[in-house]
Coordinates of C-alpha atoms and ligand atoms in Angstrom, one line a residue:
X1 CA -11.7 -6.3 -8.9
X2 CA -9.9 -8.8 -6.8
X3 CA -8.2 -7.6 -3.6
X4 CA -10.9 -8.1 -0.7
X5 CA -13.8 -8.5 -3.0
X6 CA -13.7 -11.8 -2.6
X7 CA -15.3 -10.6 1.1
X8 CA -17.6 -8.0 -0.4
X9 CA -19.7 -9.9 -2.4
X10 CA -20.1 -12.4 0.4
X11 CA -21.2 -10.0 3.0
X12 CA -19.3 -8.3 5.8
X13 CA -21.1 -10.7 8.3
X14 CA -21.2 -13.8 6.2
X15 CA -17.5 -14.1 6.1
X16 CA -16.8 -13.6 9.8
X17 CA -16.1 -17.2 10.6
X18 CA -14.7 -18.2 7.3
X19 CA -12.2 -15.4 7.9
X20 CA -10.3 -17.3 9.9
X21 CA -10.1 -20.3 8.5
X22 CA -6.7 -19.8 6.1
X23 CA -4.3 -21.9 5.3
X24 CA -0.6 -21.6 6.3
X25 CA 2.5 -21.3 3.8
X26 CA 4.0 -24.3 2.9
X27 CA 7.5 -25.1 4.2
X28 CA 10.1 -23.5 1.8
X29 CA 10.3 -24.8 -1.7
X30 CA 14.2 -24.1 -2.4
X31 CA 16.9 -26.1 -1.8
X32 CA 17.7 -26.1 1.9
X33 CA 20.6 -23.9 2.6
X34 CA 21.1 -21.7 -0.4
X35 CA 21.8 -18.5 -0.1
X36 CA 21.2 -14.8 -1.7
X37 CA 23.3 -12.2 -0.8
X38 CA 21.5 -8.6 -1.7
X39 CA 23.2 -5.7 -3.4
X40 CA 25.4 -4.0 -1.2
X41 CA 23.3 -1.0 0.5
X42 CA 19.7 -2.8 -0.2
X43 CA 17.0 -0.9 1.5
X44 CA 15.9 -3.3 3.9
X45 CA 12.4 -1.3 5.3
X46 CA 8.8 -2.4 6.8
X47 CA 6.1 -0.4 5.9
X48 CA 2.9 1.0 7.8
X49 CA 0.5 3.8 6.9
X50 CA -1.2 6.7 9.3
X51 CA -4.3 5.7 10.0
X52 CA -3.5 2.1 10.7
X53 CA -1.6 2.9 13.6
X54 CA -0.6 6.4 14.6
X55 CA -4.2 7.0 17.1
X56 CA -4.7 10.1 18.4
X57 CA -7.5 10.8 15.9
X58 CA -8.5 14.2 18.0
X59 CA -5.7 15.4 19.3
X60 CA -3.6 18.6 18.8
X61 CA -5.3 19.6 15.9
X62 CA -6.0 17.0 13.7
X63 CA -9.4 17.0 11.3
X64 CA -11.5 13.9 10.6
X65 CA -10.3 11.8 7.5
X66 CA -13.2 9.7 6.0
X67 CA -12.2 6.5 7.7
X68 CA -12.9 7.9 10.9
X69 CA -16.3 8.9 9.5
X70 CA -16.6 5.0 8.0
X71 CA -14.9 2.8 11.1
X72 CA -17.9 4.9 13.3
X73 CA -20.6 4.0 11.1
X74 CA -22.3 0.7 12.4
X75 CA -21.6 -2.5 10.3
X76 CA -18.5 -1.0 8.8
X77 CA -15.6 -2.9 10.3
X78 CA -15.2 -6.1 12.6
X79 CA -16.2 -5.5 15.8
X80 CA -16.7 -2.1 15.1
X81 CA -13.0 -1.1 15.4
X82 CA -12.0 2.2 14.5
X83 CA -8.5 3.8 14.4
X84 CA -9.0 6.4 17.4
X85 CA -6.3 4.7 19.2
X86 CA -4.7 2.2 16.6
X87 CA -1.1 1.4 17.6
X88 CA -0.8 4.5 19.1
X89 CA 2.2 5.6 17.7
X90 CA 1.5 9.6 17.7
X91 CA 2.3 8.9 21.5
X92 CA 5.0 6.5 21.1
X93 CA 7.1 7.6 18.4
X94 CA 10.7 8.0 20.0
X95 CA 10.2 4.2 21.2
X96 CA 9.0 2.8 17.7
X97 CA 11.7 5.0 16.7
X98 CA 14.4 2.9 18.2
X99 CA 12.7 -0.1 17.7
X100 CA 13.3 0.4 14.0
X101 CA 16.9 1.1 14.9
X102 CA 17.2 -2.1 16.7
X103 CA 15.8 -4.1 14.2
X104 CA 18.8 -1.7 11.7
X105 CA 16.1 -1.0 9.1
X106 CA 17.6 0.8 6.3
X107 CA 14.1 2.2 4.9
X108 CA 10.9 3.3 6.9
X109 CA 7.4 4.2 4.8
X110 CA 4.8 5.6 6.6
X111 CA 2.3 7.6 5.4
X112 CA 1.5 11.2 6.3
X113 CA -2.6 11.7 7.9
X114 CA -3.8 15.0 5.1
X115 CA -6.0 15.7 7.9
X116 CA -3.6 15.7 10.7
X117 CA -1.5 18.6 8.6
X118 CA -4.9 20.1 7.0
X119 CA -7.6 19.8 9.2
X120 CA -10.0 20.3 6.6
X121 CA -8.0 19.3 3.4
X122 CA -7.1 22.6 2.1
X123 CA -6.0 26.0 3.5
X124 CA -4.9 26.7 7.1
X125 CA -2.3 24.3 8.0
X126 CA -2.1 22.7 11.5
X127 CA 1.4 23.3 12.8
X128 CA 1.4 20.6 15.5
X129 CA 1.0 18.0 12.9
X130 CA 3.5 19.0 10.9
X131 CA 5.5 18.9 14.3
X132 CA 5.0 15.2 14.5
X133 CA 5.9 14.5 11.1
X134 CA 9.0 16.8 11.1
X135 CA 10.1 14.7 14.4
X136 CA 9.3 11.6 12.8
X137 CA 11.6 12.1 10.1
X138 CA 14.6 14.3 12.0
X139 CA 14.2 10.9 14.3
X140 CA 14.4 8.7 11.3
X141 CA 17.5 10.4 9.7
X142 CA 19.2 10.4 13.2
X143 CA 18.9 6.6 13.5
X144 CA 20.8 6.3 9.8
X145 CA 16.8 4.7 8.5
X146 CA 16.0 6.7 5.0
X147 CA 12.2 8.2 4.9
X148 CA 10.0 7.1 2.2
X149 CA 6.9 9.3 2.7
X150 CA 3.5 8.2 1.1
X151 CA 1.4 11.6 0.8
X152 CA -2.3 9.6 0.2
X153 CA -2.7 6.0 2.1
X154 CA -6.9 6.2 1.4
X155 CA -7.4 8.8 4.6
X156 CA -9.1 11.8 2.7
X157 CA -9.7 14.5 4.8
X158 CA -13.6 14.8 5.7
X159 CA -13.8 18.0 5.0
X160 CA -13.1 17.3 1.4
X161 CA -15.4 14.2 0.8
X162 CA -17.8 16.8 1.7
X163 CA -17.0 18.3 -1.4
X164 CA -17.3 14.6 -3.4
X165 CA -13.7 14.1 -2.2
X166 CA -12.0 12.4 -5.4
X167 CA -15.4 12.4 -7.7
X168 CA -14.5 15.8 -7.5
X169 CA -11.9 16.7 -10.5
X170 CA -10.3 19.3 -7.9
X171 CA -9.4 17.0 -5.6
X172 CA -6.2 16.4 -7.8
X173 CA -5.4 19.8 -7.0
X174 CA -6.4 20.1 -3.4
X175 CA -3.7 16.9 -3.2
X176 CA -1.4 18.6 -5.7
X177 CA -1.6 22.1 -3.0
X178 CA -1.1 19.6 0.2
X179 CA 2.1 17.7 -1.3
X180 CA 3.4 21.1 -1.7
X181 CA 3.1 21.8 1.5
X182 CA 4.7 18.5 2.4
X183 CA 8.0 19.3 0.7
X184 CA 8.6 22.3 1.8
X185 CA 8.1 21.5 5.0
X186 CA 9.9 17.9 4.9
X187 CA 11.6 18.6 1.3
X188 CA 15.4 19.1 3.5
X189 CA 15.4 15.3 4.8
X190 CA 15.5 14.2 1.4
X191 CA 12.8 11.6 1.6
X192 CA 11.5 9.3 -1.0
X193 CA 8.3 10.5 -2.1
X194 CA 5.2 8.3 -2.9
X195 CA 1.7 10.1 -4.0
X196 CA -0.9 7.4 -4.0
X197 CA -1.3 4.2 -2.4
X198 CA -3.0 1.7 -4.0
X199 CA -5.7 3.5 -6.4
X200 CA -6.8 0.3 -7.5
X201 CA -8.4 -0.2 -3.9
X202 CA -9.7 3.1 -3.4
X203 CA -11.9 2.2 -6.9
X204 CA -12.2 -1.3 -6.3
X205 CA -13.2 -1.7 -2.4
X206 CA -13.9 2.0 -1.3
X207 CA -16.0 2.6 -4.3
X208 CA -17.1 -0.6 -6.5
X209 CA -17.7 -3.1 -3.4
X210 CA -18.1 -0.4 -0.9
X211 CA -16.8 -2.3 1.9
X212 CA -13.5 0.5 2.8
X213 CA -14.4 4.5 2.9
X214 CA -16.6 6.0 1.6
X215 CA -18.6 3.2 1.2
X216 CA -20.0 3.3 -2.0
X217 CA -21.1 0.5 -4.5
X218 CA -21.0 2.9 -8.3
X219 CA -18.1 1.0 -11.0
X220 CA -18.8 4.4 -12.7
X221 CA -18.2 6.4 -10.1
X222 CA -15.2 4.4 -8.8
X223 CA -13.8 4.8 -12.4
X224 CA -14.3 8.6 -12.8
X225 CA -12.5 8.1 -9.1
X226 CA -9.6 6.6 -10.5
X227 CA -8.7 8.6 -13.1
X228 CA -9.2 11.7 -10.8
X229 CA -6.4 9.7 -8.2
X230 CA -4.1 9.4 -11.4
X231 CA -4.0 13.5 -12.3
X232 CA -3.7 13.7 -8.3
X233 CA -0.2 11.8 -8.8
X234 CA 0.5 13.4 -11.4
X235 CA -0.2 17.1 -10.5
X236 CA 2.0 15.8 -7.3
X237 CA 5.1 14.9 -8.7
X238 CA 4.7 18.2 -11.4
X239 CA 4.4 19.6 -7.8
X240 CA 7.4 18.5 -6.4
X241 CA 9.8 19.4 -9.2
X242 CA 8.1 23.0 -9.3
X243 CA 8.4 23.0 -5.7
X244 CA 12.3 22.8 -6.4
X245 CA 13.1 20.9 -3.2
X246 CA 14.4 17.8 -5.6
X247 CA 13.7 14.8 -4.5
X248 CA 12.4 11.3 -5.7
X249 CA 8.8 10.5 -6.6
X250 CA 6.7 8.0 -7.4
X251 CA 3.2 6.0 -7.0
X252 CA 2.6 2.8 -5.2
X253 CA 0.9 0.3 -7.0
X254 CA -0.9 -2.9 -6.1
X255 CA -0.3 -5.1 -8.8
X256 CA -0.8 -8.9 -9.4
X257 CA 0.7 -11.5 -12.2
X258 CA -2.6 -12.0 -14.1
X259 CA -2.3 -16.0 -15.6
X260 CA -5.0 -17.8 -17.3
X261 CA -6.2 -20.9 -15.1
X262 CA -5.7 -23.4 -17.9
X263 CA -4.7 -23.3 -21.5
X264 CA -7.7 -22.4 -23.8
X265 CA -7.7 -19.5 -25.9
X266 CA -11.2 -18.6 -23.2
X267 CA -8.9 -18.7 -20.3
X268 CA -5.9 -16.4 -22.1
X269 CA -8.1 -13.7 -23.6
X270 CA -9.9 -13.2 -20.1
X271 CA -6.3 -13.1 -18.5
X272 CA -5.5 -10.2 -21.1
X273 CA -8.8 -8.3 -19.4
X274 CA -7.8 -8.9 -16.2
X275 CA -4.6 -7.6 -16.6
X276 CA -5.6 -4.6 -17.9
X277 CA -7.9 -3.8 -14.8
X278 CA -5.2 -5.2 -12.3
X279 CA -2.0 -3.7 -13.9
X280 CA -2.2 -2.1 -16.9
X281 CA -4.7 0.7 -16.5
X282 CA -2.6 2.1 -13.6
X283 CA 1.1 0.9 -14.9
X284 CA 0.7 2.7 -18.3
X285 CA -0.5 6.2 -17.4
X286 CA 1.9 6.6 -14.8
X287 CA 4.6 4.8 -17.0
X288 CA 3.6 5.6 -20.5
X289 CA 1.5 8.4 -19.6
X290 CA -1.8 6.2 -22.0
X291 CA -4.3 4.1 -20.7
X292 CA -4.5 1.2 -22.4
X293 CA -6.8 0.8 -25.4
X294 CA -8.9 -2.7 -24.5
X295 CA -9.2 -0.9 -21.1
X296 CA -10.8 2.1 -22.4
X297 CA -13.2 0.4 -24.7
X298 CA -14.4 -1.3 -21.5
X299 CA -15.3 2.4 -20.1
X300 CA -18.4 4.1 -20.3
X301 CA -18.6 7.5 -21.9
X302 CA -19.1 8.8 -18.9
X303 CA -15.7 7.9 -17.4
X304 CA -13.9 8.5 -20.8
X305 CA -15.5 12.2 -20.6
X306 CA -13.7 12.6 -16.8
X307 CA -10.6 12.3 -19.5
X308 CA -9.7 15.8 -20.7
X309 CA -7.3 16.0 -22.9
X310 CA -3.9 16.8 -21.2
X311 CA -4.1 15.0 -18.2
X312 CA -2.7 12.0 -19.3
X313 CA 0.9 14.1 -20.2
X314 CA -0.2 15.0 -16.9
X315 CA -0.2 11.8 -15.3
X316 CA 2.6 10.5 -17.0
X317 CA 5.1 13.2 -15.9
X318 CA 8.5 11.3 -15.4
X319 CA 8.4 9.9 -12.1
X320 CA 11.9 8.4 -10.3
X321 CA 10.8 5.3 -9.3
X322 CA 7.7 3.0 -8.6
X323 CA 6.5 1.5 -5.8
X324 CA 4.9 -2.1 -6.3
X325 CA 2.5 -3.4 -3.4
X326 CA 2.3 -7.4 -4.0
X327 CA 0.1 -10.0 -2.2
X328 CA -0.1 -12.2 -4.7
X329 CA -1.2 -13.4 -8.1
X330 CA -4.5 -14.1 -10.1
X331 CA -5.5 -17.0 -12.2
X332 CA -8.6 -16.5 -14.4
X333 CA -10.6 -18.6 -15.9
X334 CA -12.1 -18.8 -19.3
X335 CA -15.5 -17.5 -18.0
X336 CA -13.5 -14.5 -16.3
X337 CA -13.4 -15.9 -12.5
X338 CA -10.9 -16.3 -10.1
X339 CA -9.6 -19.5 -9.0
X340 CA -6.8 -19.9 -6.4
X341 CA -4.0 -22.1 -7.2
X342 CA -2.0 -21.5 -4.2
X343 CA -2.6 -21.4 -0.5
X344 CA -4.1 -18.3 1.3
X345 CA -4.1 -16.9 4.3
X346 CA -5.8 -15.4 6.8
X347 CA -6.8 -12.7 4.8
X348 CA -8.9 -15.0 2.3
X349 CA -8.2 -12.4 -1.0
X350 CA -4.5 -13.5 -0.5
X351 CA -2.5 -15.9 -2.6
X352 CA 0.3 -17.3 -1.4
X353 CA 2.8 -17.3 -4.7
X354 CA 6.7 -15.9 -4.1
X355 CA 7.0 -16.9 -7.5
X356 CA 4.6 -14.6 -8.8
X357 CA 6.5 -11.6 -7.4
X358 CA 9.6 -12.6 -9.4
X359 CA 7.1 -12.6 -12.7
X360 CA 5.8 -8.9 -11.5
X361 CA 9.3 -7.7 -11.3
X362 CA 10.9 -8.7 -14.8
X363 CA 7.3 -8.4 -16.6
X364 CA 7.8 -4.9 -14.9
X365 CA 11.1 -4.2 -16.6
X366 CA 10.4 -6.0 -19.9
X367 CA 7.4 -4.1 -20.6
X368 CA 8.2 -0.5 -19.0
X369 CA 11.8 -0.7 -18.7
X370 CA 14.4 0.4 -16.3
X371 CA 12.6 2.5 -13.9
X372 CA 14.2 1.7 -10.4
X373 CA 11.8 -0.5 -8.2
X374 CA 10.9 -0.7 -4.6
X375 CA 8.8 -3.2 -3.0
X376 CA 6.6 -0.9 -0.9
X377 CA 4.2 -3.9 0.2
X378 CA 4.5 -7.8 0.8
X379 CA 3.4 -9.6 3.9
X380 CA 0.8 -11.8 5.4
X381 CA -1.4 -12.2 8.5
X382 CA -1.1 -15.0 11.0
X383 CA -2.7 -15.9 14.1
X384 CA 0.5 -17.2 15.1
X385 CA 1.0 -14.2 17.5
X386 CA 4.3 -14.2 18.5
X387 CA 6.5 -17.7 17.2
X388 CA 4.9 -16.5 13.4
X389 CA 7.2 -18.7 12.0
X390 CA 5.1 -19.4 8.8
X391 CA 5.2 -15.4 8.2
X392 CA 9.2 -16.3 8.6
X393 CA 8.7 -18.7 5.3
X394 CA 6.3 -16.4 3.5
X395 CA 9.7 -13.7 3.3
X396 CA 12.2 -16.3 3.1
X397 CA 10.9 -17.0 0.1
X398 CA 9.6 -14.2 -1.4
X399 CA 12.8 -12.5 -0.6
X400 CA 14.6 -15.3 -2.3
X401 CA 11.8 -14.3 -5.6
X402 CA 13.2 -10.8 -5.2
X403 CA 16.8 -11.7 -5.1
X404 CA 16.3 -13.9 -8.6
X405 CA 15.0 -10.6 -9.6
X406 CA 17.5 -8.3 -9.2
X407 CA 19.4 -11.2 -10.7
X408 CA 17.5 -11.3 -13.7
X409 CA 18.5 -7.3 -14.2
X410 CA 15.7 -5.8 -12.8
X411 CA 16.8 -2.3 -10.6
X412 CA 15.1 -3.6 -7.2
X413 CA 16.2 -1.0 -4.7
X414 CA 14.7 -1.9 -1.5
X415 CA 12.1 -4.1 0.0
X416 CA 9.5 -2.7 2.7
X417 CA 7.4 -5.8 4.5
X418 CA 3.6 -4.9 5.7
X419 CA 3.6 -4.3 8.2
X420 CA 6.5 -3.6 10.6
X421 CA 3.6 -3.7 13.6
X422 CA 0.4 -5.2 14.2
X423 CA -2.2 -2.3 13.1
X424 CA -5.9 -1.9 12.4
X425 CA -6.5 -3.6 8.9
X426 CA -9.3 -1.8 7.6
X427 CA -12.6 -3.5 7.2
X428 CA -10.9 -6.3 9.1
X429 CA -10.2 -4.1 12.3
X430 CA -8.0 -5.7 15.0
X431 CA -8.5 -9.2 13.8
X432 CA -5.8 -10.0 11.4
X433 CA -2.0 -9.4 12.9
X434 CA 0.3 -8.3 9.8
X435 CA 3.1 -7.2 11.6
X436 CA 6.5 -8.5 12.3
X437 CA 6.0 -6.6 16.0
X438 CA 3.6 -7.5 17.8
X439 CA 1.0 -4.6 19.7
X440 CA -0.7 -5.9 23.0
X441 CA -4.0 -3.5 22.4
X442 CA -4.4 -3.2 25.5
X443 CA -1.3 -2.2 27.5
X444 CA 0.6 -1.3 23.8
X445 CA 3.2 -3.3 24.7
X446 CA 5.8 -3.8 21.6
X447 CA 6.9 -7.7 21.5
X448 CA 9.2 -8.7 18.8
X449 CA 7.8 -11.7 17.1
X450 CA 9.8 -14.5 15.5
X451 CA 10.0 -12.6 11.7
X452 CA 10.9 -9.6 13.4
X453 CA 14.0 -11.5 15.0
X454 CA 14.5 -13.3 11.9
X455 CA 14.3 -10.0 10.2
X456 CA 16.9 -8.0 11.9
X457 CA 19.4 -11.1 10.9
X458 CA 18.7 -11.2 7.4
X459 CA 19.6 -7.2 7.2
X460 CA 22.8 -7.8 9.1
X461 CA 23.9 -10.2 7.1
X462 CA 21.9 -8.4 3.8
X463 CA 20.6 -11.5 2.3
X464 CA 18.6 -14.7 3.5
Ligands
FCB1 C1 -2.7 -3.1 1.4 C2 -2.8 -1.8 2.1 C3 -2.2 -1.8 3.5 C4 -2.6 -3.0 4.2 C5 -2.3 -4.3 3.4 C6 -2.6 -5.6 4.1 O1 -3.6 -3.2 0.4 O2 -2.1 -0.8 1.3 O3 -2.7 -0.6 4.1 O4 -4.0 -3.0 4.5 O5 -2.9 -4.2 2.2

C-alpha cells in the first residue's frame, strides 16, 4: 500500500498545503550529449483515461460510473472537482485528434467510459457511445497513431456498484460480457487491448484507504476486490480470443522496484513482503497464472475462500503483452516503512528514480521472461504550467532508463507518457497538471507546453 497512501493516512485536508510543496527533478545525471536511438518503429504514445478528461458525464446517453457518484460527494476531492466537464474531449475530439497528429504520436491509450457504452453496466447498449468511440479510433487510424484501448480505468458503472460492483464475483463476468461487446464493435481497427488499469489502486486507495471510489476503508474487502479484478482480466482476454476478432491483450500494471533501505537482513526480508503486495501478487497470476505463496499466507481465509479453484488458470490465460504503469520505486525499511531516497514531486507518493524503471524492466524479463512490454504509464506533475522543463528532464531520463532496457534485451515496444493533457487527477482534482498539453479550464484552450515540444522532436528523430 504505497501509491497515494502516503495522503490517506494523513487526511484529505491535512495534506492540502503540504501538497504542494514537491521537489523538482534534478538536472540530468548522464553524460551531456549522449545519445539513444530507439528501435526502428518504437511506439512513441501519451496516455489518458475516460473519466479524466473526456466530460460530457450526461450527455447522449451515458450512465453514471461511481466516480461521478464519489467526485459529488462532499469532502471527496480538492475543491470538490468532479469530472462533469474534465478536458472536455467528448466535444473536442477531432481537434485533440490532430493535435496527436501534430505532435506524430505513434501510440494513443485511452480508455473506454463502461458507462458511456452501458449505461447501467450490463444489457442494453447505448449506441451513441459506441459512436464516439468508433470515431475516436477510425480518427486515430486515419492519422497513422495505433489504438491501445484500456476496457477498465477504475470508472465502474453505478448501476453495478449497486450490485457490490467488484465485491461482487459477477462482476468479472459483467466485464468479461462488456469487452465483448467492445471487440466486436472496435475488434476491425485492430487495437491493442488492455483489461484493467491499475488493480493495485482500486484495492489499495479505492478500497483500503478509501480516499478514490467507492470510498471504502476494508483490506479484506479490497482483497476479495482484487482477486475478483484478476478473473475480470482474465475472463476478458478468454473473451477476446472466443470473440474471434484477434487481437492483442493484456493488463496494465502499476509496479514499483521494491529495495530494502539499508543492508540488514530486517530491511531485506520486509523488501521481500513488499514486493509481493507491490508486484508479485498481480505479476504472477497474470504471468504465471499463481499467486505467490508468502502473499497468500498473509490472506485471511476469507479472501483465500473468494479463490475457487480454476480461476487462477483463468487469470493466467496467455495474454500478448503487459502493460507496466511506473512512478517510481520503494525503499523499505527493516520495520516495514517507506522512506524516500529520491526527490518527489508534486504528487508527494512520487519518487523520482529513472533508474528504477530500468530495474522494473529487466527484473520483468529475468523473472517472467519474454513477454513484449509497453510502458503504458510514466510522468509527473509540475506547477511549471507551460515552460515544464523539469517534466522535460524527468523523460529525458527515464527514456534514456528505457533505452538501456531494451539494450539489456528486454522486448520494450512502446512508451506512453501520463498524461498527454492536463486532466482531473482523481482525489487531487484540477490541482496537479500531468500533462505535456496544457488545458486552460476555463476557455479549453490546448497550449503545447515545453515537454510537449520537446516530445514531438524526440519521436522525429526516435530517440533522445
Ligand atoms: C495512475 C493512474 C492515472 C493517473 C496517474 C497520475 O495511477 O492510472 O489515471 O492518475 O496515476
Amino acid at each position: 500500500m504505497r501509491r497515494r497512501s502516503l495522503l490517506a493516512l494523513a487526511g484529505l485536508g491535512a495534506l492540502a498545503g503540504c501538497a504542494r510543496t514537491g521537489a523538482t527533478v534534478q538536472p540530468a545525471a548522464g553524460p551531456s550529449g549522449a545519445s539513444a536511438t530507439f528501435p526502428p518503429g518504437f511506439g512513441w504514445g501519451a496516455s489518458t483515461s475516460a473519466y479524466q478528461i473526456e466530460g460530457a458525464a450526461t450527455e447522449d446517453g451515458r450512465g453514471p460510473s461511481v466516480w461521478d457518484v464519489f467526485s459529488h460527494e462532499a469532502g471527496r476531492t480538492r475543491n470538490g472537482d468532479t469530472g462533469d466537464v474534465a478536458a472536455d474531449h467528448y466535444h473536442r475530439l477531432t481537434g485533440d485528434l490532430d493535435l496527436m497528429r501534430d505532435l506524430g504520436l505513434r501510440s494513443y491509450r485511452f480508455s473506454v467510459s463502461w458507462s458511456r457504452v452501458l449505461p447501467t453496466g450490463r444489457g442494453a447498449v447505448n449506441q451513441q457511445g459506441l459512436d464516439f468511440y468508433r470515431r475516436l479510433v477510425d480518427g486515430l487510424r486515419e492519422r497513422g497513431i495505433a489504438p491501445v484501448v484500456t476496457l477498465f480505468h477504475w470508472d465502474t458503472p453505478q448501476a453495478l456498484q449497486e450490485l457490490g460492483g467488484w465485491e461482487n464475483r459477477d462482476c468479472a463476468q459483467w466485464f468479461a460480457d462488456y469487452a465483448h461487446t467492445m471487440y466486436t464493435a472496435l475488434g476491425d481497427a485492430d487495437p491493442t487491448w488492455l483489461t484493467l488499469n491499475e488493480p493495485k489502486t482500486v484495492v489499495d486507495v479505492g478500497y483500503t484507504a478509501g480516499i478514490h471510489a467507492p470510498g471504502k476503508r476494508d483490506r479484506q474487502l479490497a482483497n476479495i476486490v482484487g482477486h475478483h479484478l484478476l478473473l475480470g482480466h482474465g475472463l476478458a482476454v478468454q473473451a477476446l480470443r472466443a470473440a474471434g476478432t484477434g487481437g492483442r491483450i493484456g493488463a496494465a500494471l502499476s509496479l514499483s522496484p521494491v529495495y530494502p533501505a539499508d543492508e540488514t537482513d530486517a530491511a531485506r526480508s520486509q523488501a521481500t513482503a513488499s514486493d509481493a503486495e507491490e508486484n508479485r501478487r498481480w505479476l504472477d497470476p497474470v504471468l504465471k497464472g499463481s499467486y505467490p505463496q508468502d502473499w497468500l499466507a498473509t490472506q485471511p481465509a476469507a479472501v483465500r475462500t473468494a479463490m475457487r479453484d480454476g480461476d487462477l488458470a483463468v487469470i493466467g490465460t496467455a495474454s500478448d503483452l503487459l502493460g507496466v504503469n511506473y512512478y517510481g520505486p520503494t525503499h523499505i525499511t527493516g520495520t516495514g516503512s517507506r522512506v524516500m531516497k529520491h526527490p518527489t514531486s508534486q504528487a508527494t507518493w512520487q519518487e523520482i528514480d529513472p533508474n528504477g524503471l530500468y530495474d522494473l524492466l529487466t527484473r520483468i524479463k529475468r523473472d517472467y521472461g519474454d513477454v513484449p512490454l509497453t510502458i503504458t504509464e510514466n510522468g509527473m506533475p509540475t506547477t511549471n504550467a507551460f515552460d515544464d522543463q523539469d517534466r522535460v528532464t524527468f523523460l529525458r531520463e527515464h527514456f534514456a532508463a528505457a533505452h538501456r532496457a531494451i539494450a539489456a534485451g528486454v522486448k520494450l515496444e512502446s512508451y506512453h507518457v501520463w498524461s498527454l493533457m492536463d486532466n482531473f487527477e482523481w482525489a487531487e482534482g484540477y490541482t496537479q497538471r500531468w500533462g505535456m498539453v496544457h488545458v486552460d479550464y476555463t476557455t479549453q484552450q490546448r497550449t503545447l507546453k515545453a515537454s510537449a515540444r520537446w516530445y514531438k522532436e524526440v519521436i522525429a528523430r526516435n530517440g533522445v
